[in-house]
mmCIF file of C-alpha atoms in Angstrom:
data_model
loop_
_atom_site.group_PDB
_atom_site.id
_atom_site.type_symbol
_atom_site.label_atom_id
_atom_site.label_comp_id
_atom_site.label_asym_id
_atom_site.label_seq_id
_atom_site.Cartn_x
_atom_site.Cartn_y
_atom_site.Cartn_z
ATOM 1 C CA MET A 11 22.377 -51.140 37.760
ATOM 2 C CA LEU A 12 25.595 -50.496 36.343
ATOM 3 C CA LYS A 13 26.844 -52.961 34.308
ATOM 4 C CA ARG A 14 28.268 -56.159 33.358
ATOM 5 C CA LYS A 15 31.954 -56.125 32.810
ATOM 6 C CA ARG A 16 33.068 -59.523 31.577
ATOM 7 C CA ASN A 17 34.672 -59.164 28.166
ATOM 8 C CA LEU A 18 33.480 -62.550 26.939
ATOM 9 C CA ARG A 19 29.889 -61.695 27.728
ATOM 10 C CA CYS A 20 30.331 -58.312 26.139
ATOM 11 C CA GLY A 21 31.591 -59.937 22.976
ATOM 12 C CA LYS A 22 28.642 -62.310 22.884
ATOM 13 C CA GLY A 23 26.194 -59.454 23.361
ATOM 14 C CA LEU A 24 27.722 -57.458 20.547
ATOM 15 C CA LEU A 25 27.791 -60.432 18.217
ATOM 16 C CA ALA A 26 24.172 -61.241 19.009
ATOM 17 C CA GLY A 27 23.191 -57.653 18.362
ATOM 18 C CA PHE A 28 24.890 -57.699 14.993
ATOM 19 C CA LEU A 29 23.457 -61.041 13.879
ATOM 20 C CA LEU A 30 19.955 -60.236 15.079
ATOM 21 C CA SER A 31 19.770 -56.728 13.696
ATOM 22 C CA ILE A 32 18.566 -57.800 10.253
ATOM 23 C CA ALA A 33 16.132 -60.353 11.645
ATOM 24 C CA LEU A 34 14.682 -57.876 14.120
ATOM 25 C CA THR A 35 14.213 -55.243 11.472
ATOM 26 C CA ILE A 36 12.227 -57.665 9.363
ATOM 27 C CA SER A 37 10.233 -58.692 12.422
ATOM 28 C CA GLY A 38 9.477 -55.077 13.198
ATOM 29 C CA GLN A 39 8.158 -54.529 9.705
ATOM 30 C CA THR A 40 5.803 -57.497 10.024
ATOM 31 C CA ALA A 41 4.580 -56.717 13.515
ATOM 32 C CA ASN A 42 1.297 -55.345 12.260
ATOM 33 C CA SER A 43 0.568 -58.395 10.088
ATOM 34 C CA GLY A 44 0.181 -61.181 12.610
ATOM 35 C CA ASN A 45 3.527 -61.275 14.332
ATOM 36 C CA HIS A 46 2.949 -61.844 18.066
ATOM 37 C CA LEU A 47 5.105 -59.669 20.317
ATOM 38 C CA ARG A 48 5.386 -59.396 24.063
ATOM 39 C CA ILE A 49 7.567 -56.588 25.362
ATOM 40 C CA SER A 50 8.424 -56.216 29.023
ATOM 41 C CA LEU A 51 10.681 -54.285 31.346
ATOM 42 C CA LEU A 52 13.106 -56.362 33.422
ATOM 43 C CA THR A 53 14.319 -54.943 36.735
ATOM 44 C CA CYS A 54 17.082 -56.767 38.588
ATOM 45 C CA SER A 55 17.572 -56.075 42.274
ATOM 46 C CA PRO A 56 20.971 -55.024 43.635
ATOM 47 C CA SER A 57 23.597 -57.538 44.679
ATOM 48 C CA ASP A 58 26.848 -57.298 46.605
ATOM 49 C CA ASP A 59 29.053 -58.855 43.935
ATOM 50 C CA ASP A 60 30.706 -55.603 42.818
ATOM 51 C CA VAL A 61 30.419 -51.871 43.307
ATOM 52 C CA TYR A 62 28.478 -51.485 40.072
ATOM 53 C CA THR A 63 25.882 -54.117 41.096
ATOM 54 C CA LEU A 64 24.775 -52.218 44.208
ATOM 55 C CA TYR A 65 22.236 -50.206 42.231
ATOM 56 C CA GLY A 66 20.419 -52.936 40.318
ATOM 57 C CA HIS A 67 19.853 -53.107 36.577
ATOM 58 C CA THR A 68 17.194 -52.567 33.914
ATOM 59 C CA ALA A 69 16.710 -54.129 30.470
ATOM 60 C CA ILE A 70 13.978 -54.693 27.880
ATOM 61 C CA ARG A 71 12.793 -58.179 27.001
ATOM 62 C CA ILE A 72 11.337 -59.006 23.587
ATOM 63 C CA GLN A 73 9.366 -62.224 23.092
ATOM 64 C CA GLU A 74 8.439 -62.880 19.493
ATOM 65 C CA ARG A 75 6.373 -65.602 17.855
ATOM 66 C CA LEU A 76 6.013 -65.660 14.102
ATOM 67 C CA GLU A 77 3.563 -68.157 12.624
ATOM 68 C CA THR A 78 3.298 -68.890 8.906
ATOM 69 C CA GLU A 79 1.916 -71.766 6.896
ATOM 70 C CA SER A 80 5.349 -73.337 6.590
ATOM 71 C CA PHE A 81 6.972 -72.722 9.973
ATOM 72 C CA ILE A 82 6.704 -71.285 13.479
ATOM 73 C CA ARG A 83 9.618 -69.213 14.766
ATOM 74 C CA THR A 84 9.990 -68.074 18.355
ATOM 75 C CA SER A 85 12.687 -65.922 19.885
ATOM 76 C CA ASP A 86 13.312 -64.465 23.316
ATOM 77 C CA TYR A 87 16.033 -61.894 23.803
ATOM 78 C CA VAL A 88 17.029 -58.949 25.958
ATOM 79 C CA PHE A 89 18.216 -55.475 24.973
ATOM 80 C CA ASN A 90 20.756 -54.417 27.575
ATOM 81 C CA TYR A 91 22.139 -50.870 27.709
ATOM 82 C CA GLY A 92 24.584 -51.781 30.488
ATOM 83 C CA ILE A 93 27.515 -53.331 28.591
ATOM 84 C CA PHE A 94 31.019 -51.934 28.908
ATOM 85 C CA ASP A 95 34.445 -53.271 28.008
ATOM 86 C CA PHE A 96 37.424 -53.064 30.395
ATOM 87 C CA SER A 97 39.814 -53.901 27.557
ATOM 88 C CA LYS A 98 39.253 -50.557 25.852
ATOM 89 C CA PRO A 99 42.379 -48.331 25.811
ATOM 90 C CA ASN A 100 42.682 -46.012 28.828
ATOM 91 C CA PHE A 101 39.433 -47.347 30.301
ATOM 92 C CA ILE A 102 40.242 -46.378 33.907
ATOM 93 C CA TYR A 103 41.272 -42.837 32.972
ATOM 94 C CA ARG A 104 38.243 -42.335 30.735
ATOM 95 C CA PHE A 105 35.974 -43.691 33.479
ATOM 96 C CA ALA A 106 37.462 -41.246 36.003
ATOM 97 C CA TYR A 107 37.251 -38.415 33.472
ATOM 98 C CA GLY A 108 33.616 -39.182 32.725
ATOM 99 C CA GLU A 109 33.964 -40.246 29.100
ATOM 100 C CA THR A 110 32.908 -43.863 29.470
ATOM 101 C CA ASP A 111 31.308 -45.445 26.440
ATOM 102 C CA TYR A 112 28.588 -47.997 27.087
ATOM 103 C CA ILE A 113 27.078 -50.363 24.565
ATOM 104 C CA LEU A 114 23.615 -51.671 23.775
ATOM 105 C CA GLY A 115 24.024 -55.430 23.664
ATOM 106 C CA VAL A 116 21.532 -58.128 22.730
ATOM 107 C CA ILE A 117 21.586 -61.451 24.545
ATOM 108 C CA ASP A 118 19.236 -64.401 24.742
ATOM 109 C CA PHE A 119 16.855 -64.221 27.684
ATOM 110 C CA GLU A 120 17.894 -67.444 29.427
ATOM 111 C CA SER A 121 21.556 -66.399 29.544
ATOM 112 C CA TYR A 122 20.581 -63.025 30.935
ATOM 113 C CA LEU A 123 18.278 -64.557 33.549
ATOM 114 C CA ASN A 124 20.851 -67.137 34.647
ATOM 115 C CA GLU A 125 23.423 -64.474 35.367
ATOM 116 C CA TYR A 126 21.160 -62.649 37.796
ATOM 117 C CA ARG A 127 19.908 -65.899 39.271
ATOM 118 C CA MET A 128 23.528 -66.805 40.109
ATOM 119 C CA ARG A 129 24.000 -63.378 41.674
ATOM 120 C CA GLY A 130 21.014 -63.965 43.899
ATOM 121 C CA SER A 131 19.112 -61.012 42.459
ATOM 122 C CA GLU A 132 15.377 -60.767 42.105
ATOM 123 C CA VAL A 133 14.303 -60.304 38.481
ATOM 124 C CA CYS A 134 10.944 -58.583 38.152
ATOM 125 C CA GLU A 135 9.160 -58.546 34.788
ATOM 126 C CA GLN A 136 6.579 -55.881 34.000
ATOM 127 C CA MET A 137 4.594 -56.632 30.852
ATOM 128 C CA LEU A 138 4.102 -53.411 28.888
ATOM 129 C CA ASN A 139 0.550 -52.708 27.772
ATOM 130 C CA LEU A 140 1.483 -51.470 24.289
ATOM 131 C CA ASP A 141 -0.642 -51.802 21.168
ATOM 132 C CA SER A 142 0.808 -53.377 18.016
ATOM 133 C CA THR A 143 1.815 -50.039 16.523
ATOM 134 C CA GLU A 144 3.676 -49.024 19.673
ATOM 135 C CA GLN A 145 5.329 -52.433 19.922
ATOM 136 C CA ALA A 146 6.529 -52.197 16.330
ATOM 137 C CA ALA A 147 7.837 -48.661 16.907
ATOM 138 C CA LEU A 148 9.738 -49.706 20.016
ATOM 139 C CA LEU A 149 11.177 -52.799 18.330
ATOM 140 C CA ARG A 150 12.325 -50.794 15.314
ATOM 141 C CA ALA A 151 13.945 -48.201 17.572
ATOM 142 C CA LEU A 152 15.756 -50.845 19.622
ATOM 143 C CA THR A 153 16.879 -52.641 16.469
ATOM 144 C CA THR A 154 18.249 -49.425 15.040
ATOM 145 C CA ASN A 155 20.046 -48.719 18.326
ATOM 146 C CA ALA A 156 21.604 -52.201 18.255
ATOM 147 C CA LEU A 157 23.265 -51.664 14.869
ATOM 148 C CA PRO A 158 27.095 -51.484 15.072
ATOM 149 C CA GLU A 159 27.150 -47.810 14.130
ATOM 150 C CA ASN A 160 24.562 -46.877 16.798
ATOM 151 C CA ARG A 161 25.063 -49.200 19.744
ATOM 152 C CA VAL A 162 27.723 -47.116 21.559
ATOM 153 C CA TYR A 163 26.589 -44.210 23.740
ATOM 154 C CA ARG A 164 28.252 -41.873 26.227
ATOM 155 C CA TYR A 165 27.300 -43.076 29.683
ATOM 156 C CA ASN A 166 26.218 -40.665 32.406
ATOM 157 C CA PHE A 167 25.473 -42.083 35.840
ATOM 158 C CA PHE A 168 22.595 -39.739 36.655
ATOM 159 C CA PHE A 169 21.070 -38.758 33.341
ATOM 160 C CA ASP A 170 21.898 -41.377 30.692
ATOM 161 C CA ASN A 171 22.409 -44.900 31.978
ATOM 162 C CA CYS A 172 21.069 -48.439 31.688
ATOM 163 C CA ALA A 173 17.768 -47.452 33.341
ATOM 164 C CA THR A 174 17.107 -44.029 31.821
ATOM 165 C CA ARG A 175 17.729 -45.316 28.273
ATOM 166 C CA PRO A 176 14.985 -47.987 28.340
ATOM 167 C CA ALA A 177 12.614 -45.453 29.896
ATOM 168 C CA MET A 178 13.352 -42.967 27.109
ATOM 169 C CA MET A 179 12.914 -45.593 24.363
ATOM 170 C CA ILE A 180 9.539 -46.697 25.751
ATOM 171 C CA GLU A 181 8.321 -43.117 26.191
ATOM 172 C CA GLN A 182 9.209 -42.286 22.595
ATOM 173 C CA ALA A 183 7.407 -45.363 21.232
ATOM 174 C CA VAL A 184 4.127 -44.620 23.004
ATOM 175 C CA HIS A 185 1.412 -42.880 20.962
ATOM 176 C CA GLY A 186 0.621 -40.067 23.343
ATOM 177 C CA LYS A 187 2.423 -39.646 26.645
ATOM 178 C CA ILE A 188 3.104 -41.538 29.832
ATOM 179 C CA ALA A 189 1.672 -39.990 32.990
ATOM 180 C CA TYR A 190 3.492 -40.931 36.181
ATOM 181 C CA ALA A 191 2.091 -40.738 39.685
ATOM 182 C CA GLU A 192 3.976 -38.209 41.775
ATOM 183 C CA ARG A 193 5.742 -39.496 44.870
ATOM 184 C CA PRO A 194 5.120 -37.817 48.223
ATOM 185 C CA GLY A 195 8.050 -36.094 49.854
ATOM 186 C CA GLU A 196 11.290 -34.720 48.474
ATOM 187 C CA GLU A 197 14.413 -36.701 47.692
ATOM 188 C CA SER A 198 17.850 -35.852 46.369
ATOM 189 C CA PHE A 199 20.222 -37.804 44.158
ATOM 190 C CA ARG A 200 22.383 -38.439 47.209
ATOM 191 C CA ASP A 201 19.426 -39.844 49.143
ATOM 192 C CA LEU A 202 18.954 -42.577 46.551
ATOM 193 C CA ILE A 203 22.657 -43.300 46.193
ATOM 194 C CA ASN A 204 23.185 -43.603 49.923
ATOM 195 C CA ARG A 205 20.155 -45.835 50.211
ATOM 196 C CA CYS A 206 21.712 -48.217 47.694
ATOM 197 C CA THR A 207 25.071 -48.199 49.512
ATOM 198 C CA ARG A 208 23.670 -48.209 53.059
ATOM 199 C CA TYR A 209 25.276 -51.579 53.834
ATOM 200 C CA HIS A 210 28.580 -50.508 52.277
ATOM 201 C CA PRO A 211 29.810 -47.553 54.339
ATOM 202 C CA TRP A 212 33.089 -47.182 52.450
ATOM 203 C CA ASN A 213 31.211 -46.763 49.173
ATOM 204 C CA THR A 214 28.975 -44.201 50.833
ATOM 205 C CA PHE A 215 32.050 -42.405 52.147
ATOM 206 C CA GLY A 216 33.604 -42.267 48.671
ATOM 207 C CA CYS A 217 30.416 -40.993 47.050
ATOM 208 C CA ASP A 218 29.896 -38.338 49.719
ATOM 209 C CA LEU A 219 33.476 -37.165 49.224
ATOM 210 C CA ALA A 220 33.424 -37.040 45.423
ATOM 211 C CA LEU A 221 29.910 -35.692 44.798
ATOM 212 C CA GLY A 222 29.244 -32.027 45.368
ATOM 213 C CA SER A 223 26.262 -29.959 46.404
ATOM 214 C CA PRO A 224 24.262 -30.443 43.138
ATOM 215 C CA THR A 225 23.766 -34.039 44.292
ATOM 216 C CA ASP A 226 21.747 -32.689 47.220
ATOM 217 C CA ARG A 227 19.153 -30.796 45.214
ATOM 218 C CA THR A 228 15.643 -32.192 45.062
ATOM 219 C CA MET A 229 15.098 -34.477 42.078
ATOM 220 C CA THR A 230 12.171 -34.511 39.741
ATOM 221 C CA LEU A 231 10.329 -37.812 39.453
ATOM 222 C CA ARG A 232 11.774 -38.340 35.965
ATOM 223 C CA GLU A 233 15.331 -37.796 37.235
ATOM 224 C CA SER A 234 14.908 -40.521 39.841
ATOM 225 C CA PHE A 235 14.754 -43.118 37.049
ATOM 226 C CA PHE A 236 18.536 -43.450 37.151
ATOM 227 C CA ILE A 237 17.875 -46.000 39.904
ATOM 228 C CA PRO A 238 16.213 -49.091 38.347
ATOM 229 C CA ALA A 239 13.974 -49.747 41.357
ATOM 230 C CA ARG A 240 12.499 -46.260 41.039
ATOM 231 C CA LEU A 241 11.795 -46.797 37.350
ATOM 232 C CA LYS A 242 10.005 -50.032 38.193
ATOM 233 C CA GLU A 243 7.885 -48.310 40.850
ATOM 234 C CA ALA A 244 6.995 -45.460 38.502
ATOM 235 C CA PHE A 245 5.993 -47.817 35.678
ATOM 236 C CA ALA A 246 3.773 -49.799 38.036
ATOM 237 C CA GLU A 247 1.549 -46.756 38.633
ATOM 238 C CA ALA A 248 1.855 -45.080 35.219
ATOM 239 C CA TRP A 249 -0.836 -44.521 32.588
ATOM 240 C CA ILE A 250 -0.599 -44.075 28.831
ATOM 241 C CA ILE A 251 -2.593 -40.986 27.851
ATOM 242 C CA ARG A 252 -3.525 -40.943 24.179
ATOM 243 C CA PRO A 253 -4.096 -37.718 22.173
ATOM 244 C CA ASP A 254 -7.861 -38.307 22.260
ATOM 245 C CA GLY A 255 -7.795 -38.348 26.075
ATOM 246 C CA SER A 256 -8.294 -42.079 26.527
ATOM 247 C CA LYS A 257 -5.928 -43.841 28.855
ATOM 248 C CA ARG A 258 -4.732 -47.285 29.824
ATOM 249 C CA ARG A 259 -2.270 -48.736 32.290
ATOM 250 C CA LEU A 260 1.326 -48.859 31.108
ATOM 251 C CA VAL A 261 1.924 -52.201 32.830
ATOM 252 C CA SER A 262 -0.602 -54.969 32.264
ATOM 253 C CA ASP A 263 1.008 -57.686 34.376
ATOM 254 C CA THR A 264 3.892 -58.131 36.816
ATOM 255 C CA GLN A 265 5.654 -61.312 37.801
ATOM 256 C CA ILE A 266 8.799 -62.304 39.670
ATOM 257 C CA LEU A 267 11.037 -64.510 37.531
ATOM 258 C CA THR A 268 13.639 -65.255 40.209
ATOM 259 C CA GLU A 269 13.438 -64.830 43.944
ATOM 260 C CA GLU A 270 15.964 -62.644 45.664
ATOM 261 C CA VAL A 271 18.411 -64.483 47.903
ATOM 262 C CA LYS A 272 18.370 -62.656 51.213
ATOM 263 C CA ASP A 273 21.824 -62.484 52.755
ATOM 264 C CA GLU A 274 22.615 -60.812 56.033
ATOM 265 C CA PRO A 275 24.536 -57.600 55.329
ATOM 266 C CA GLN A 276 28.180 -58.006 56.234
ATOM 267 C CA LYS A 277 28.898 -55.658 59.086
ATOM 268 C CA THR A 278 32.355 -54.328 59.806
ATOM 269 C CA PHE A 279 33.606 -52.574 62.886
ATOM 270 C CA PHE A 280 36.106 -50.579 60.864
ATOM 271 C CA THR A 281 33.669 -48.179 59.227
ATOM 272 C CA PRO A 282 34.952 -44.867 57.809
ATOM 273 C CA PHE A 283 33.842 -43.071 60.976
ATOM 274 C CA VAL A 284 35.615 -45.525 63.292
ATOM 275 C CA CYS A 285 38.775 -45.424 61.186
ATOM 276 C CA SER A 286 38.770 -41.645 61.052
ATOM 277 C CA LEU A 287 38.309 -41.530 64.850
ATOM 278 C CA ILE A 288 41.268 -43.862 65.302
ATOM 279 C CA PHE A 289 43.294 -41.723 62.925
ATOM 280 C CA PHE A 290 42.432 -38.558 64.844
ATOM 281 C CA ALA A 291 43.247 -40.258 68.149
ATOM 282 C CA MET A 292 46.698 -41.218 66.841
ATOM 283 C CA VAL A 293 47.370 -37.681 65.609
ATOM 284 C CA ALA A 294 46.176 -36.250 68.932
ATOM 285 C CA LEU A 295 48.354 -38.685 70.897
ATOM 286 C CA LEU A 296 51.440 -37.830 68.858
ATOM 287 C CA THR A 297 50.674 -34.140 69.292
ATOM 288 C CA LEU A 298 50.461 -34.636 73.072
ATOM 289 C CA ILE A 299 53.791 -36.480 73.105
ATOM 290 C CA GLU A 300 55.295 -33.688 71.006
ATOM 291 C CA THR A 301 54.069 -31.089 73.499
ATOM 292 C CA ARG A 302 55.288 -33.012 76.532
ATOM 293 C CA GLN A 303 58.734 -33.556 75.020
ATOM 294 C CA LYS A 304 58.918 -30.001 73.673
ATOM 295 C CA THR A 305 59.977 -31.235 70.265
ATOM 296 C CA CYS A 306 58.732 -30.971 66.694
ATOM 297 C CA LEU A 307 57.409 -34.020 64.861
ATOM 298 C CA ARG A 308 58.068 -32.571 61.439
ATOM 299 C CA TRP A 309 57.611 -35.972 59.781
ATOM 300 C CA LEU A 310 54.049 -36.157 61.096
ATOM 301 C CA ASP A 311 53.076 -32.877 59.455
ATOM 302 C CA VAL A 312 54.834 -33.706 56.197
ATOM 303 C CA GLY A 313 53.187 -37.130 56.001
ATOM 304 C CA LEU A 314 49.732 -35.916 57.025
ATOM 305 C CA PHE A 315 49.589 -33.004 54.608
ATOM 306 C CA PHE A 316 51.135 -35.034 51.803
ATOM 307 C CA LEU A 317 48.309 -37.571 52.098
ATOM 308 C CA ALA A 318 45.734 -34.783 52.290
ATOM 309 C CA GLY A 319 47.245 -33.209 49.172
ATOM 310 C CA ALA A 320 47.107 -36.495 47.266
ATOM 311 C CA ALA A 321 43.409 -36.913 48.108
ATOM 312 C CA GLY A 322 42.884 -33.261 47.217
ATOM 313 C CA CYS A 323 44.366 -33.829 43.760
ATOM 314 C CA VAL A 324 41.764 -36.517 43.120
ATOM 315 C CA LEU A 325 38.958 -34.185 44.209
ATOM 316 C CA PHE A 326 40.405 -31.349 42.124
ATOM 317 C CA PHE A 327 40.514 -33.605 39.058
ATOM 318 C CA LEU A 328 36.897 -34.699 39.536
ATOM 319 C CA SER A 329 35.647 -31.171 40.225
ATOM 320 C CA PHE A 330 37.484 -29.119 37.607
ATOM 321 C CA LEU A 331 38.827 -31.440 34.929
ATOM 322 C CA SER A 332 36.342 -34.304 34.623
ATOM 323 C CA VAL A 333 32.982 -34.050 32.879
ATOM 324 C CA HIS A 334 31.070 -35.911 35.577
ATOM 325 C CA PRO A 335 27.824 -34.223 36.640
ATOM 326 C CA CYS A 336 27.131 -33.007 40.169
ATOM 327 C CA VAL A 337 30.780 -32.886 41.321
ATOM 328 C CA TRP A 338 31.101 -29.086 41.564
ATOM 329 C CA PRO A 339 30.794 -27.078 43.734
ATOM 330 C CA ASN A 340 32.107 -29.399 46.439
ATOM 331 C CA VAL A 341 32.642 -28.120 49.978
ATOM 332 C CA SER A 342 35.139 -30.921 50.647
ATOM 333 C CA LEU A 343 37.664 -29.050 48.515
ATOM 334 C CA GLY A 344 37.804 -26.531 51.344
ATOM 335 C CA TRP A 345 39.562 -29.016 53.611
ATOM 336 C CA LEU A 346 40.994 -31.512 51.114
ATOM 337 C CA HIS A 347 42.849 -29.828 48.257
ATOM 338 C CA PRO A 348 46.131 -30.034 46.272
ATOM 339 C CA LEU A 349 47.664 -27.057 48.114
ATOM 340 C CA HIS A 350 48.329 -29.365 51.055
ATOM 341 C CA TRP A 351 51.245 -30.665 49.002
ATOM 342 C CA ALA A 352 52.725 -27.173 49.081
ATOM 343 C CA GLY A 353 52.255 -27.185 52.848
ATOM 344 C CA ALA A 354 54.072 -30.520 53.114
ATOM 345 C CA VAL A 355 57.041 -29.096 51.192
ATOM 346 C CA LEU A 356 57.145 -25.950 53.335
ATOM 347 C CA MET A 357 57.173 -28.028 56.505
ATOM 348 C CA ALA A 358 59.873 -30.335 55.205
ATOM 349 C CA VAL A 359 62.342 -27.476 54.773
ATOM 350 C CA LYS A 360 63.345 -25.733 58.019
ATOM 351 C CA LYS A 361 64.374 -22.544 56.217
ATOM 352 C CA LEU A 362 60.774 -22.083 55.074
ATOM 353 C CA ASN A 363 59.297 -21.890 58.568
ATOM 354 C CA LYS A 364 57.887 -18.403 58.010
ATOM 355 C CA ALA A 365 56.146 -19.455 54.808
ATOM 356 C CA ALA A 366 54.881 -22.576 56.574
ATOM 357 C CA TYR A 367 53.427 -20.358 59.307
ATOM 358 C CA CYS A 368 51.492 -18.358 56.713
ATOM 359 C CA TYR A 369 50.235 -21.587 55.137
ATOM 360 C CA HIS A 370 48.996 -22.973 58.459
ATOM 361 C CA PHE A 371 47.328 -19.680 59.345
ATOM 362 C CA ILE A 372 45.357 -19.711 56.075
ATOM 363 C CA ASN A 373 44.640 -23.433 56.356
ATOM 364 C CA PHE A 374 43.351 -23.110 59.923
ATOM 365 C CA ALA A 375 41.051 -20.246 58.885
ATOM 366 C CA ALA A 376 39.790 -22.244 55.881
ATOM 367 C CA LEU A 377 39.051 -25.281 58.034
ATOM 368 C CA CYS A 378 37.048 -23.110 60.401
ATOM 369 C CA ALA A 379 35.049 -21.737 57.457
ATOM 370 C CA VAL A 380 34.268 -25.105 55.826
ATOM 371 C CA PRO A 381 31.264 -25.883 58.105
ATOM 372 C CA ILE A 382 29.709 -22.610 56.990
ATOM 373 C CA GLY A 383 29.962 -23.822 53.387
ATOM 374 C CA TRP A 384 28.118 -27.027 54.247
ATOM 375 C CA ILE A 385 25.286 -24.913 55.651
ATOM 376 C CA LEU A 386 25.107 -22.272 52.911
ATOM 377 C CA LEU A 387 25.264 -24.435 49.783
ATOM 378 C CA PRO A 388 23.889 -26.754 51.380
ATOM 379 C CA GLN A 389 25.772 -30.039 51.075
ATOM 380 C CA HIS A 390 25.502 -33.318 52.946
ATOM 381 C CA LEU A 391 28.214 -33.848 55.557
ATOM 382 C CA ASN A 392 29.478 -37.368 56.082
ATOM 383 C CA ILE A 393 30.234 -37.672 59.786
ATOM 384 C CA ALA A 394 33.507 -39.460 59.019
ATOM 385 C CA PHE A 395 34.872 -36.214 57.553
ATOM 386 C CA ILE A 396 34.853 -34.477 60.940
ATOM 387 C CA PRO A 397 37.732 -36.368 62.656
ATOM 388 C CA LEU A 398 39.831 -36.025 59.501
ATOM 389 C CA MET A 399 39.233 -32.282 59.396
ATOM 390 C CA LEU A 400 40.046 -32.033 63.113
ATOM 391 C CA SER A 401 43.337 -33.835 62.480
ATOM 392 C CA LEU A 402 44.375 -31.181 59.950
ATOM 393 C CA MET A 403 43.092 -28.404 62.185
ATOM 394 C CA LEU A 404 44.962 -29.779 65.199
ATOM 395 C CA ARG A 405 48.287 -29.896 63.364
ATOM 396 C CA SER A 406 47.855 -26.431 61.863
ATOM 397 C CA GLY A 407 46.849 -25.019 65.239
ATOM 398 C CA LYS A 408 49.814 -26.703 66.913
ATOM 399 C CA TYR A 409 52.192 -25.284 64.318
ATOM 400 C CA LEU A 410 50.839 -21.766 64.886
ATOM 401 C CA ILE A 411 51.230 -22.063 68.659
ATOM 402 C CA ARG A 412 54.730 -23.490 68.335
ATOM 403 C CA ARG A 413 55.765 -20.711 65.985
ATOM 404 C CA LYS A 414 54.398 -18.082 68.317
ATOM 405 C CA THR A 415 56.274 -19.464 71.314
ATOM 406 C CA LYS A 416 59.485 -19.944 69.224
ATOM 407 C CA ARG A 417 59.632 -23.701 69.867
ATOM 408 C CA PHE A 418 61.196 -24.934 66.698
ATOM 409 C CA GLU A 419 63.806 -27.585 66.254
#
């Protein structure tokens, strides 16, 4: 769903939007006087090409045929709210901070279709059952959005993305309102995200770590439109309710433009859970050797808590400094936080053993309390977190025991 990244394509989309803006405006003004329009919603299925293609994509297709006594003009183009440009200054930082600017681009339909055909994605077209007035209103709104001064918008993964924007534009163009059929059962934002990444466990692990408890609240039907497939499903069963009470289907026809190429999901043995188990086993083995030899593996504690502190800094940045939605509160900050760096420093200096003891006492208590936070908020627990937490708990517990028995090097 998220987004095409190639700068060349981005440039073409922007140029097309600029060159077509005048022509589309004129077309919109003549829509009620014989101009033939067909407007449809395009939904592209997910692909495994990149992280941002795991969620699918949505765009609006405009087919126009203008017949006069002197000529016949046809055009077929796509309005795509999913364009971004990696060449922008500080793109990575702004993306992490949550201030990513996306662009409405306009591209010819065949180029758009070929891209998703090469990806192996299914492209589903839903013909919108709009009258001429609604078509003209939607076309004028899209044209205005495509102007250079309007085409940039602040992207938000959950609430303002390449799927929610087309939905909003169509809803605003309809004379009346769109009534959607409610889905049975309750779902959260995390449910939909994890369903999209179910064959990519490391992506699921990263999302579960970065996203806090607000991601686990039950969504409204309208909020689920951030996933293109859900928007497609909702449109398929939706009705347009006019002010006079009359109604008609929102979608008049559905067709598959390209077939999805079914590939077997690539399975890996080294999932986050397996890797975290191996990591815990190594820490436990080293701790056993340390106990048998009655020594102190200070380097193990310094390295372990330094890594935990580095990961904690990333979580702290996302939770307290970024403007991303649904990242705070996050129970994972109870076991993965920047203060682990302070613990690493205390353990690196022998003269600070007493302060290190206090740190480990507090850290051990906090680790014991974290599961309570997962229950009370509540927040989804990725099973791969447990061995990592046990690794930190084991080393803090070992330090407390060693301090109590005066076994320090």
